[in-house]
Short mmCIF file of C-alpha atoms in Angstrom, two decimals:
data_model
loop_
_atom_site.label_atom_id
_atom_site.label_comp_id
_atom_site.label_asym_id
_atom_site.label_seq_id
_atom_site.Cartn_x
_atom_site.Cartn_y
_atom_site.Cartn_z
CA UNK A 1 -11.56 -73.25 17.94
CA UNK A 2 -10.61 -75.27 20.98
CA UNK A 3 -8.02 -74.52 22.84
CA UNK A 4 -4.89 -77.38 23.44
CA UNK A 5 -4.83 -78.82 26.52
CA UNK A 6 -0.98 -77.93 27.18
CA UNK A 7 -1.88 -74.20 26.01
CA UNK A 8 -4.56 -74.78 28.80
CA UNK A 9 -2.15 -75.96 31.56
CA UNK A 10 -0.02 -73.26 30.66
CA UNK A 11 -3.06 -70.89 31.19
CA UNK A 12 -3.06 -72.65 34.98
CA UNK A 13 0.50 -72.68 35.62
CA UNK A 14 0.63 -68.85 34.81
CA UNK A 15 -1.95 -67.82 37.10
CA UNK A 16 -1.02 -69.71 40.00
CA UNK A 17 2.24 -68.02 39.83
CA UNK A 18 1.18 -64.97 39.03
CA UNK A 19 -0.86 -65.54 41.89
CA UNK A 20 1.68 -66.68 44.26
CA UNK A 21 3.80 -64.01 43.56
CA UNK A 22 1.06 -61.74 44.47
CA UNK A 23 0.06 -62.87 47.74
CA UNK A 24 3.95 -62.88 48.81
CA UNK A 25 4.81 -59.53 47.29
CA UNK A 26 1.03 -58.49 48.68
CA UNK A 27 2.21 -60.10 52.37
CA UNK A 28 -1.33 -61.20 51.97
CA UNK A 29 -3.16 -62.75 55.40
CA UNK A 30 -3.02 -66.65 55.48
CA UNK A 31 -7.16 -66.54 55.23
CA UNK A 32 -6.77 -64.63 51.58
CA UNK A 33 -4.17 -66.41 50.21
CA UNK A 34 -7.00 -69.42 50.81
CA UNK A 35 -9.39 -67.96 49.22
CA UNK A 36 -7.62 -66.58 46.37
CA UNK A 37 -6.01 -70.01 46.20
CA UNK A 38 -9.56 -71.20 46.07
CA UNK A 39 -10.89 -68.78 43.95
CA UNK A 40 -8.80 -69.73 41.11
CA UNK A 41 -9.15 -73.33 41.55
CA UNK A 42 -13.25 -73.00 41.44
CA UNK A 43 -12.29 -71.23 38.07
CA UNK A 44 -10.05 -73.71 36.46
CA UNK A 45 -11.97 -76.81 37.95
CA UNK A 46 -14.97 -75.23 35.77
CA UNK A 47 -13.14 -75.71 32.83
CA UNK A 48 -11.46 -79.47 33.77
CA UNK A 49 -12.35 -81.98 31.23
CA UNK A 50 -11.68 -85.01 32.93
CA UNK A 51 -11.80 -86.25 36.30
CA UNK A 52 -8.12 -86.48 36.85
CA UNK A 53 -7.66 -82.89 35.79
CA UNK A 54 -9.53 -81.60 38.82
CA UNK A 55 -7.86 -83.94 41.02
CA UNK A 56 -4.85 -82.44 40.15
CA UNK A 57 -5.96 -79.47 40.24
CA UNK A 58 -7.33 -79.60 43.74
CA UNK A 59 -4.02 -81.26 44.55
CA UNK A 60 -2.12 -77.78 43.43
CA UNK A 61 -4.22 -76.33 45.86
CA UNK A 62 -3.39 -77.79 48.73
CA UNK A 63 -0.37 -77.64 47.89
CA UNK A 64 0.09 -74.36 47.70
CA UNK A 65 -1.94 -74.03 51.02
CA UNK A 66 0.29 -75.93 52.99
CA UNK A 67 2.74 -74.16 51.89
CA UNK A 68 1.12 -70.76 52.91
CA UNK A 69 -0.35 -72.27 56.25
CA UNK A 70 3.57 -72.82 56.82
CA UNK A 71 4.61 -69.33 55.46
CA UNK A 72 2.56 -67.55 58.12
CA UNK A 73 3.67 -69.85 60.66
CA UNK A 74 -0.23 -70.52 61.30
CA UNK A 75 -1.38 -73.62 64.06
CA UNK A 76 -2.37 -76.75 63.81
CA UNK A 77 -6.23 -75.28 63.03
CA UNK A 78 -5.01 -73.92 59.81
CA UNK A 79 -2.04 -77.00 58.94
CA UNK A 80 -3.46 -79.91 59.19
CA UNK A 81 -7.42 -79.81 57.12
CA UNK A 82 -4.77 -79.30 54.25
CA UNK A 83 -1.72 -81.40 55.05
CA UNK A 84 -4.87 -84.11 55.42
CA UNK A 85 -6.30 -82.83 52.46
CA UNK A 86 -3.17 -83.52 50.60
CA UNK A 87 -2.77 -86.44 52.04
CA UNK A 88 -6.40 -87.70 51.15
CA UNK A 89 -5.95 -86.60 47.30
CA UNK A 90 -2.61 -88.50 46.87
CA UNK A 91 0.56 -86.90 46.49
CA UNK A 92 1.22 -85.73 42.42
CA UNK A 93 5.03 -86.58 43.06
CA UNK A 94 7.61 -87.69 45.14
CA UNK A 95 8.81 -84.17 44.98
CA UNK A 96 5.63 -82.79 46.59
CA UNK A 97 5.63 -85.28 49.09
CA UNK A 98 9.35 -84.40 50.69
CA UNK A 99 8.46 -80.92 50.37
CA UNK A 100 5.27 -81.43 52.50
CA UNK A 101 6.92 -83.55 54.76
CA UNK A 102 9.86 -81.26 55.33
CA UNK A 103 7.57 -78.54 55.58
CA UNK A 104 5.74 -80.40 58.28
CA UNK A 105 8.26 -81.08 60.04
CA UNK A 106 9.30 -77.77 59.94
CA UNK A 107 6.22 -76.42 61.25
CA UNK A 108 6.41 -78.48 64.42
CA UNK A 109 7.24 -75.88 66.78
CA UNK A 110 3.69 -74.29 66.16
CA UNK A 111 2.06 -77.67 67.50
CA UNK A 112 4.50 -80.48 68.57
CA UNK A 113 1.79 -82.87 69.34
CA UNK A 114 1.95 -83.55 66.25
CA UNK A 115 6.22 -84.87 66.24
CA UNK A 116 4.74 -88.59 65.69
CA UNK A 117 2.85 -88.17 62.64
CA UNK A 118 5.09 -85.54 61.09
CA UNK A 119 8.51 -88.17 61.13
CA UNK A 120 7.14 -91.05 60.42
CA UNK A 121 5.84 -88.78 57.03
CA UNK A 122 10.12 -88.00 56.88
CA UNK A 123 10.46 -91.24 57.45
CA UNK A 124 8.16 -93.29 54.71
CA UNK A 125 9.93 -89.96 52.41
CA UNK A 126 13.30 -90.67 53.39
CA UNK A 127 12.94 -94.53 52.41
CA UNK A 128 11.05 -93.58 49.19
CA UNK A 129 14.11 -91.07 48.38
CA UNK A 130 16.88 -93.53 49.10
CA UNK A 131 15.42 -96.22 46.56
CA UNK A 132 16.24 -93.70 43.67
CA UNK A 133 18.96 -94.31 41.46
CA UNK A 134 22.46 -92.82 43.23
CA UNK A 135 23.39 -91.06 40.28
CA UNK A 136 20.37 -88.72 40.76
CA UNK A 137 21.13 -85.18 41.98
CA UNK A 138 17.81 -84.58 43.27
CA UNK A 139 18.10 -87.39 45.46
CA UNK A 140 21.37 -86.10 47.27
CA UNK A 141 19.10 -82.91 47.32
CA UNK A 142 16.47 -84.30 49.21
CA UNK A 143 18.42 -86.23 51.28
CA UNK A 144 20.88 -83.25 52.12
CA UNK A 145 16.85 -81.21 53.09
CA UNK A 146 15.49 -84.40 54.98
CA UNK A 147 18.60 -83.88 57.47
CA UNK A 148 17.60 -79.78 57.46
CA UNK A 149 14.48 -80.33 58.35
CA UNK A 150 15.90 -82.59 61.03
CA UNK A 151 18.14 -80.59 62.43
CA UNK A 152 15.54 -77.16 62.48
CA UNK A 153 12.89 -79.35 64.78
CA UNK A 154 16.08 -80.45 67.15
CA UNK A 155 16.56 -76.48 67.45
CA UNK A 156 13.09 -76.35 68.85
CA UNK A 157 13.81 -79.37 70.90
CA UNK A 158 11.79 -81.53 68.90
CA UNK A 159 13.74 -84.80 68.37
CA UNK A 160 12.23 -87.78 66.11
CA UNK A 161 10.28 -90.31 68.32
CA UNK A 162 13.53 -92.99 69.07
CA UNK A 163 16.02 -90.07 68.84
CA UNK A 164 14.88 -89.12 72.56
CA UNK A 165 17.90 -88.92 75.39
CA UNK A 166 20.90 -90.14 72.96
#
């Protein structure tokens, strides 16, 4: 009997969670984390039934890899390709776009030459968040965390373009 899709997606989510937990607890190097994420992606892409499912799995891998690059304080040569990949694939949700943009800005001490692009992505996310209804709790949470990301970058002397010298 064929497995239901929601059961399959639950398996995907569970395996990804176990992998993330194992990588965090084991304090694995970035290269090991990325290789494990790619292996898990390959495993589930083979089982995916539609191009949309394969795309979503690739997006999840890219999101996790950006997070791993941030967690390991990696230079642009490791962070940049995964950021470009998630931008090319598209963000599944506003929350993911928000999360990646705040990680990008907070990583600027490792690659300050990317400040203009990072702050442009953050400004785009802020515009999108401000369009959300004011009664949504996530709206204020995201706005607060956007401001936190800006403060973190400013701690290292990295200011958004147009904010210099103020």
